[in-house]
Amino acid sequence: MLRPALSIGLVSATVLLGGVTLAGSASAEPGPAPAQSQAVKYPADSLRALGDRIGLRIGTAVNTDELGSNADYTRITAEQFSTVTPENVMKWQLVEPNRGTYDWAAADRLVAFAKKNKQLVRGHTLVWHSQLPTWLSSDGYTTTLSNDELKALLKKHIQDQVKHFRGDIWQWDVVNEAFDDDGQPRQDIWYKAWGGLGYIADAFRWAHEADPKALLFYNDYNLEFTGPKSNAVYDLVKTLKAQRVPIDGVGFQGHLDTQYGFPDLQNNLQRFADLGLKVAETEVDVRTFTQAPPNENTPTSPLAAYAQESYWSRALQACLAVRECISFTPWGFADTYSWIPGWFDDPQEGAALFYDGNLQPKSQYYVLQQDLALAAGAPHRSGPGAGRH
Ligand code: XIL
């Protein structure tokens, strides 16, 4: 087999030339805008353009502090992606920091950006134990509020938020991370208030009432690995379907790490899809050690980058192979803004995305580009969001 760097370089150069010719938008030459365009322009070799050809949306989590203020960040967000997810600004902590007062400003800006750039929005997230406002809970597991109060608050939160964005959200992550790592229901404030997992069905029903057209997702990490957690979520969503709860899909976060073996991702996507659900990869990143004891390889050695290229490629190909996998969303694109170094620091991990600190594409970018460029034979996605844009 050819070394990845060589073959990728060649494919990339070819596709890039195509981009200049076909789209006319990769050129830096000044001059009048082409007369024809009412459509948004993006390079023919961009991830979004390549995904278009099989109806697969390619997404990114967006840091709204950078959007608008950082020209390169903003341009890449518009050019490379056909769906965006707010990394933080739709979370309860951010939209209702003070009880009874909503702040939608940052999320509204992202929705407006997405419309302007013909992107769809993944809403993230309505029900979670984390990033709650402190007036509600400081840790997600304890609260001073009564069970009845919590039930009324969650209903109002879902109704108000979904109505605020009604018509503007393609997929909602209605419930996030309801199971712990062993596949046991997470004993958070919602579980305790309902005395079980009943809050999940209620949440989906309330969200559906507020925006019947949005696709409603359950979203979690480590579903990629066959095991107790993936099985528990599988049983849950199967039961929800049987009870006619309006759930449309399951999001596989896909926070991958080169120190663990690559998961059984395609089979897991497929078995959830076989329940009659859409699936999506919603928060993909591939972290690796960025500091290591002396004499061990670090990611500055090519070895870690090769492993990361392989993980990115396999993660994308798993989605490509499953017709019901409607979007592939990395959790950001640039290492500079990745959440990984701040969360996984003992030992220190990072380098989890595919643009470097100067917002230049890394080898991992070209792997994704190449896989999409070669995917003309993958099944074409169907349903809302799958068309050209
Ligand atoms: C992370 C964000 O990236 C960070 O900026 C924030 O400090 C913590 O949350 N699973 C999820 C995401 O569903 O919302 C998390 O995002 C990452 C893990």
GROMACS .gro file of N, CA and C in nm, residues 66 106-107 111 113 145 193 208 219 253 346 371:
model
   36
   66GLU      N    1  -1.535   3.275   1.837
   66GLU     CA    2  -1.448   3.293   1.720
   66GLU      C    3  -1.527   3.333   1.595
  106ALA      N    4  -2.632   3.458   2.141
  106ALA     CA    5  -2.522   3.389   2.072
  106ALA      C    6  -2.577   3.277   1.984
  107ALA      N    7  -2.674   3.205   2.034
  107ALA     CA    8  -2.732   3.096   1.955
  107ALA      C    9  -2.805   3.151   1.833
  111VAL      N   10  -2.750   3.059   1.430
  111VAL     CA   11  -2.858   3.018   1.340
  111VAL      C   12  -2.862   3.109   1.217
  113PHE      N   13  -2.609   3.276   1.089
  113PHE     CA   14  -2.490   3.241   1.009
  113PHE      C   15  -2.518   3.117   0.924
  145LEU      N   16  -3.416   2.200   4.466
  145LEU     CA   17  -3.553   2.210   4.415
  145LEU      C   18  -3.628   2.078   4.434
  193ALA      N   19  -3.580   1.289   3.998
  193ALA     CA   20  -3.711   1.358   4.004
  193ALA      C   21  -3.823   1.269   3.951
  208HIS      N   22  -4.131   1.728   2.053
  208HIS     CA   23  -4.206   1.705   1.929
  208HIS      C   24  -4.326   1.798   1.918
  219ASN      N   25  -2.841   1.128   2.230
  219ASN     CA   26  -2.698   1.146   2.198
  219ASN      C   27  -2.612   1.098   2.314
  253GLN      N   28  -2.147   1.017   1.974
  253GLN     CA   29  -2.056   1.132   1.987
  253GLN      C   30  -1.923   1.106   1.917
  346ASP      N   31  -0.423   1.439   3.220
  346ASP     CA   32  -0.338   1.355   3.305
  346ASP      C   33  -0.350   1.209   3.264
  371ASP      N   34  -1.131   1.041   0.149
  371ASP     CA   35  -1.236   0.941   0.168
  371ASP      C   36  -1.367   0.987   0.105
   0.00000   0.00000   0.00000
